[in-house]
Amino acid sequence: MNLQGKWTLVTGASSGIGEQFARQLAEKGSHLVLVARSESKLNNLASELSKKHGIQAKVIALDLSKESAPSELYQQCQQLKVDIELLINNAGFATHGLFEQVSGERQHEEIMLNVAAVVSLTHLFLPSMLRRNSGTVINVASTAGFQPLPYMAVYGATKAFVLSFTDALSWENRERGVKFFAFCPGSTDTDFFKVVGTESASVGKKDTPERIVKLALRKLAQGKTYFVPGMQNYMGAQLSRFVTRKQSLRIVGGMLKPR
């Protein structure tokens, strides 16, 4: 996948996995549209990457959990006259705890960001990729998408949606010039668990964003349609193939139960 001089849009680009996508793609010569809520962090990153790699980096500060935000983002890209070759739907967050005790407003925002924004942005940017017969969409799912998650019920359901959605579109577009790739990391050393508000939602050894993004880009270049980094994560994602649904819920629920 040659991105030299082409445009990549990364949501959730101010830190963690999104920031690593931006850094590693800038190194490959891709221009960037960086999207997140924190304008100051995005400006610092854009300035650094532009100077270091000689690429263009545009900053769009938006809260993609707001219903109108995806269309606003698309319109701003149109005004900037950038054709997005690689769309990375990375922005997302989780909630943790007994379902009825977690803020309903916060869970609604979670669904809007993790699901609705992914669908809307894909729907908005896909047609131009199809017209060019060229483009790629990376949707960041999670190992959470492979089985229900007691105490993180909404998050697990959103990531199951992203995984199913991406797989379906990968098949639909397999002969139309556009690739779809579901990236499914496990516990990663980012601010994710600070946002969740608990470390008890962390399962297994944390990987580094640098390593897993590098591996994801390699797997994408090899033509894979999804990727789970780490053998432990991969085996965990396959858990439902080897145990009953009730057993899976008991195991995962035991891991995630609030302490």
mmCIF file of N, CA and C in Angstrom, residues 99-170:
data_model
loop_
_atom_site.group_PDB
_atom_site.id
_atom_site.type_symbol
_atom_site.label_atom_id
_atom_site.label_comp_id
_atom_site.label_asym_id
_atom_site.label_seq_id
_atom_site.Cartn_x
_atom_site.Cartn_y
_atom_site.Cartn_z
ATOM 1 N N PHE A 99 -24.487 -2.359 34.574
ATOM 2 C CA PHE A 99 -25.106 -1.586 33.499
ATOM 3 C C PHE A 99 -25.979 -0.455 34.029
ATOM 4 N N GLU A 100 -26.856 -0.753 34.999
ATOM 5 C CA GLU A 100 -27.810 0.265 35.453
ATOM 6 C C GLU A 100 -27.156 1.340 36.307
ATOM 7 N N GLN A 101 -25.918 1.067 36.754
ATOM 8 C CA GLN A 101 -25.227 2.046 37.592
ATOM 9 C C GLN A 101 -24.311 2.982 36.802
ATOM 10 N N VAL A 102 -24.078 2.646 35.547
ATOM 11 C CA VAL A 102 -23.266 3.512 34.687
ATOM 12 C C VAL A 102 -24.171 4.576 34.067
ATOM 13 N N SER A 103 -23.673 5.782 33.979
ATOM 14 C CA SER A 103 -24.457 6.887 33.420
ATOM 15 C C SER A 103 -25.054 6.532 32.061
ATOM 16 N N GLY A 104 -26.352 6.686 31.943
ATOM 17 C CA GLY A 104 -27.005 6.423 30.661
ATOM 18 C C GLY A 104 -26.534 7.372 29.579
ATOM 19 N N GLU A 105 -26.268 8.616 29.952
ATOM 20 C CA GLU A 105 -25.777 9.598 28.988
ATOM 21 C C GLU A 105 -24.390 9.205 28.479
ATOM 22 N N ARG A 106 -23.561 8.732 29.408
ATOM 23 C CA ARG A 106 -22.205 8.324 29.022
ATOM 24 C C ARG A 106 -22.252 7.108 28.102
ATOM 25 N N GLN A 107 -23.144 6.161 28.363
ATOM 26 C CA GLN A 107 -23.257 4.985 27.501
ATOM 27 C C GLN A 107 -23.816 5.351 26.130
ATOM 28 N N HIS A 108 -24.682 6.352 26.089
ATOM 29 C CA HIS A 108 -25.188 6.827 24.794
ATOM 30 C C HIS A 108 -24.049 7.430 23.976
ATOM 31 N N GLU A 109 -23.202 8.233 24.625
ATOM 32 C CA GLU A 109 -22.036 8.805 23.943
ATOM 33 C C GLU A 109 -21.115 7.703 23.431
ATOM 34 N N GLU A 110 -20.971 6.642 24.222
ATOM 35 C CA GLU A 110 -20.140 5.495 23.856
ATOM 36 C C GLU A 110 -20.650 4.854 22.559
ATOM 37 N N ILE A 111 -21.947 4.670 22.471
ATOM 38 C CA ILE A 111 -22.553 4.085 21.267
ATOM 39 C C ILE A 111 -22.399 5.027 20.077
ATOM 40 N N MET A 112 -22.605 6.305 20.304
ATOM 41 C CA MET A 112 -22.493 7.279 19.213
ATOM 42 C C MET A 112 -21.076 7.326 18.654
ATOM 43 N N LEU A 113 -20.074 7.273 19.527
ATOM 44 C CA LEU A 113 -18.686 7.352 19.074
ATOM 45 C C LEU A 113 -18.204 6.028 18.499
ATOM 46 N N ASN A 114 -18.448 4.927 19.223
ATOM 47 C CA ASN A 114 -17.904 3.628 18.822
ATOM 48 C C ASN A 114 -18.625 3.025 17.627
ATOM 49 N N VAL A 115 -19.903 3.364 17.444
ATOM 50 C CA VAL A 115 -20.708 2.745 16.390
ATOM 51 C C VAL A 115 -21.187 3.761 15.357
ATOM 52 N N ALA A 116 -21.984 4.727 15.802
ATOM 53 C CA ALA A 116 -22.632 5.636 14.849
ATOM 54 C C ALA A 116 -21.622 6.436 14.037
ATOM 55 N N ALA A 117 -20.574 6.925 14.686
ATOM 56 C CA ALA A 117 -19.563 7.709 13.967
ATOM 57 C C ALA A 117 -18.816 6.846 12.955
ATOM 58 N N VAL A 118 -18.536 5.605 13.312
ATOM 59 C CA VAL A 118 -17.842 4.681 12.396
ATOM 60 C C VAL A 118 -18.693 4.446 11.150
ATOM 61 N N VAL A 119 -19.981 4.188 11.355
ATOM 62 C CA VAL A 119 -20.889 3.955 10.223
ATOM 63 C C VAL A 119 -21.005 5.207 9.361
ATOM 64 N N SER A 120 -21.202 6.346 9.991
ATOM 65 C CA SER A 120 -21.402 7.595 9.236
ATOM 66 C C SER A 120 -20.166 7.981 8.436
ATOM 67 N N LEU A 121 -19.001 7.914 9.063
ATOM 68 C CA LEU A 121 -17.778 8.304 8.353
ATOM 69 C C LEU A 121 -17.483 7.346 7.201
ATOM 70 N N THR A 122 -17.710 6.061 7.418
ATOM 71 C CA THR A 122 -17.505 5.095 6.344
ATOM 72 C C THR A 122 -18.469 5.377 5.194
ATOM 73 N N HIS A 123 -19.719 5.665 5.521
ATOM 74 C CA HIS A 123 -20.730 5.948 4.500
ATOM 75 C C HIS A 123 -20.394 7.214 3.719
ATOM 76 N N LEU A 124 -19.807 8.200 4.389
ATOM 77 C CA LEU A 124 -19.482 9.471 3.736
ATOM 78 C C LEU A 124 -18.253 9.372 2.842
ATOM 79 N N PHE A 125 -17.216 8.647 3.292
ATOM 80 C CA PHE A 125 -15.953 8.629 2.554
ATOM 81 C C PHE A 125 -15.830 7.481 1.552
ATOM 82 N N LEU A 126 -16.622 6.444 1.694
ATOM 83 C CA LEU A 126 -16.519 5.302 0.793
ATOM 84 C C LEU A 126 -16.823 5.632 -0.668
ATOM 85 N N PRO A 127 -17.873 6.419 -0.982
ATOM 86 C CA PRO A 127 -18.191 6.653 -2.398
ATOM 87 C C PRO A 127 -17.033 7.216 -3.219
ATOM 88 N N SER A 128 -16.259 8.147 -2.676
ATOM 89 C CA SER A 128 -15.135 8.709 -3.435
ATOM 90 C C SER A 128 -14.042 7.665 -3.639
ATOM 91 N N MET A 129 -13.854 6.774 -2.668
ATOM 92 C CA MET A 129 -12.891 5.681 -2.841
ATOM 93 C C MET A 129 -13.334 4.761 -3.973
ATOM 94 N N LEU A 130 -14.618 4.467 -4.022
ATOM 95 C CA LEU A 130 -15.145 3.596 -5.071
ATOM 96 C C LEU A 130 -15.013 4.237 -6.446
ATOM 97 N N ARG A 131 -15.229 5.545 -6.500
ATOM 98 C CA ARG A 131 -15.075 6.241 -7.793
ATOM 99 C C ARG A 131 -13.638 6.169 -8.288
ATOM 100 N N ARG A 132 -12.681 6.231 -7.354
ATOM 101 C CA ARG A 132 -11.264 6.144 -7.715
ATOM 102 C C ARG A 132 -10.806 4.697 -7.880
ATOM 103 N N ASN A 133 -11.652 3.767 -7.436
ATOM 104 C CA ASN A 133 -11.276 2.350 -7.430
ATOM 105 C C ASN A 133 -10.031 2.125 -6.574
ATOM 106 N N SER A 134 -9.965 2.884 -5.469
ATOM 107 C CA SER A 134 -8.774 2.846 -4.622
ATOM 108 C C SER A 134 -9.093 3.414 -3.251
ATOM 109 N N GLY A 135 -8.709 2.696 -2.204
ATOM 110 C CA GLY A 135 -8.906 3.207 -0.850
ATOM 111 C C GLY A 135 -8.904 2.084 0.163
ATOM 112 N N THR A 136 -8.728 2.471 1.429
ATOM 113 C CA THR A 136 -8.699 1.506 2.523
ATOM 114 C C THR A 136 -9.395 2.102 3.737
ATOM 115 N N VAL A 137 -10.136 1.264 4.451
ATOM 116 C CA VAL A 137 -10.762 1.663 5.713
ATOM 117 C C VAL A 137 -10.274 0.711 6.802
ATOM 118 N N ILE A 138 -9.650 1.275 7.826
ATOM 119 C CA ILE A 138 -9.268 0.505 9.012
ATOM 120 C C ILE A 138 -10.236 0.878 10.124
ATOM 121 N N ASN A 139 -10.968 -0.098 10.625
ATOM 122 C CA ASN A 139 -11.838 0.115 11.772
ATOM 123 C C ASN A 139 -11.217 -0.564 12.985
ATOM 124 N N VAL A 140 -10.970 0.214 14.027
ATOM 125 C CA VAL A 140 -10.359 -0.340 15.232
ATOM 126 C C VAL A 140 -11.460 -0.958 16.089
ATOM 127 N N ALA A 141 -11.491 -2.283 16.096
ATOM 128 C CA ALA A 141 -12.435 -3.028 16.934
ATOM 129 C C ALA A 141 -11.706 -3.374 18.228
ATOM 130 N N SER A 142 -11.744 -4.633 18.648
ATOM 131 C CA SER A 142 -11.105 -5.028 19.901
ATOM 132 C C SER A 142 -11.296 -6.523 20.086
ATOM 133 N N THR A 143 -10.452 -7.117 20.927
ATOM 134 C CA THR A 143 -10.730 -8.494 21.324
ATOM 135 C C THR A 143 -12.078 -8.561 22.041
ATOM 136 N N ALA A 144 -12.547 -7.422 22.554
ATOM 137 C CA ALA A 144 -13.854 -7.354 23.213
ATOM 138 C C ALA A 144 -14.996 -7.685 22.262
ATOM 139 N N GLY A 145 -14.740 -7.604 20.954
ATOM 140 C CA GLY A 145 -15.791 -7.837 19.985
ATOM 141 C C GLY A 145 -16.096 -9.297 19.704
ATOM 142 N N PHE A 146 -15.337 -10.201 20.303
ATOM 143 C CA PHE A 146 -15.489 -11.625 19.995
ATOM 144 C C PHE A 146 -16.406 -12.374 20.961
ATOM 145 N N GLN A 147 -16.782 -11.739 22.081
ATOM 146 C CA GLN A 147 -17.691 -12.376 23.029
ATOM 147 C C GLN A 147 -18.357 -11.299 23.886
ATOM 148 N N PRO A 148 -19.522 -11.600 24.475
ATOM 149 C CA PRO A 148 -20.159 -10.617 25.367
ATOM 150 C C PRO A 148 -19.268 -10.312 26.570
ATOM 151 N N LEU A 149 -19.335 -9.076 27.074
ATOM 152 C CA LEU A 149 -18.518 -8.666 28.209
ATOM 153 C C LEU A 149 -19.400 -8.237 29.379
ATOM 154 N N PRO A 150 -19.651 -9.111 30.344
ATOM 155 C CA PRO A 150 -20.336 -8.664 31.555
ATOM 156 C C PRO A 150 -19.561 -7.523 32.215
ATOM 157 N N TYR A 151 -20.267 -6.528 32.679
ATOM 158 C CA TYR A 151 -19.732 -5.335 33.333
ATOM 159 C C TYR A 151 -19.114 -4.345 32.338
ATOM 160 N N MET A 152 -19.020 -4.735 31.082
ATOM 161 C CA MET A 152 -18.675 -3.783 30.005
ATOM 162 C C MET A 152 -19.602 -4.092 28.823
ATOM 163 N N ALA A 153 -20.877 -4.254 29.150
ATOM 164 C CA ALA A 153 -21.845 -4.775 28.179
ATOM 165 C C ALA A 153 -21.951 -3.904 26.932
ATOM 166 N N VAL A 154 -22.004 -2.608 27.117
ATOM 167 C CA VAL A 154 -22.163 -1.705 25.970
ATOM 168 C C VAL A 154 -20.896 -1.681 25.126
ATOM 169 N N TYR A 155 -19.743 -1.607 25.775
ATOM 170 C CA TYR A 155 -18.484 -1.577 25.026
ATOM 171 C C TYR A 155 -18.316 -2.845 24.188
ATOM 172 N N GLY A 156 -18.516 -4.018 24.810
ATOM 173 C CA GLY A 156 -18.385 -5.270 24.074
ATOM 174 C C GLY A 156 -19.331 -5.323 22.881
ATOM 175 N N ALA A 157 -20.554 -4.851 23.088
ATOM 176 C CA ALA A 157 -21.534 -4.861 21.997
ATOM 177 C C ALA A 157 -21.138 -3.920 20.870
ATOM 178 N N THR A 158 -20.575 -2.756 21.216
ATOM 179 C CA THR A 158 -20.159 -1.820 20.163
ATOM 180 C C THR A 158 -19.023 -2.405 19.333
ATOM 181 N N LYS A 159 -18.093 -3.078 19.988
ATOM 182 C CA LYS A 159 -16.958 -3.630 19.246
ATOM 183 C C LYS A 159 -17.356 -4.874 18.446
ATOM 184 N N ALA A 160 -18.342 -5.624 18.926
ATOM 185 C CA ALA A 160 -18.886 -6.722 18.125
ATOM 186 C C ALA A 160 -19.529 -6.163 16.861
ATOM 187 N N PHE A 161 -20.210 -5.038 16.989
ATOM 188 C CA PHE A 161 -20.795 -4.371 15.822
ATOM 189 C C PHE A 161 -19.711 -3.975 14.828
ATOM 190 N N VAL A 162 -18.655 -3.334 15.322
ATOM 191 C CA VAL A 162 -17.582 -2.861 14.436
ATOM 192 C C VAL A 162 -16.948 -4.032 13.690
ATOM 193 N N LEU A 163 -16.716 -5.132 14.386
ATOM 194 C CA LEU A 163 -16.106 -6.301 13.763
ATOM 195 C C LEU A 163 -17.020 -6.888 12.690
ATOM 196 N N SER A 164 -18.291 -7.061 13.008
ATOM 197 C CA SER A 164 -19.250 -7.602 12.047
ATOM 198 C C SER A 164 -19.418 -6.672 10.851
ATOM 199 N N PHE A 165 -19.545 -5.394 11.112
ATOM 200 C CA PHE A 165 -19.703 -4.364 10.080
ATOM 201 C C PHE A 165 -18.516 -4.369 9.118
ATOM 202 N N THR A 166 -17.316 -4.445 9.667
ATOM 203 C CA THR A 166 -16.105 -4.408 8.845
ATOM 204 C C THR A 166 -15.965 -5.666 8.005
ATOM 205 N N ASP A 167 -16.233 -6.813 8.606
ATOM 206 C CA ASP A 167 -16.178 -8.074 7.859
ATOM 207 C C ASP A 167 -17.158 -8.056 6.685
ATOM 208 N N ALA A 168 -18.360 -7.577 6.937
ATOM 209 C CA ALA A 168 -19.384 -7.538 5.886
ATOM 210 C C ALA A 168 -18.971 -6.624 4.738
ATOM 211 N N LEU A 169 -18.450 -5.440 5.068
ATOM 212 C CA LEU A 169 -18.046 -4.503 4.013
ATOM 213 C C LEU A 169 -16.792 -4.976 3.288
ATOM 214 N N SER A 170 -15.941 -5.725 3.986
ATOM 215 C CA SER A 170 -14.773 -6.303 3.318
ATOM 216 C C SER A 170 -15.220 -7.234 2.203
#
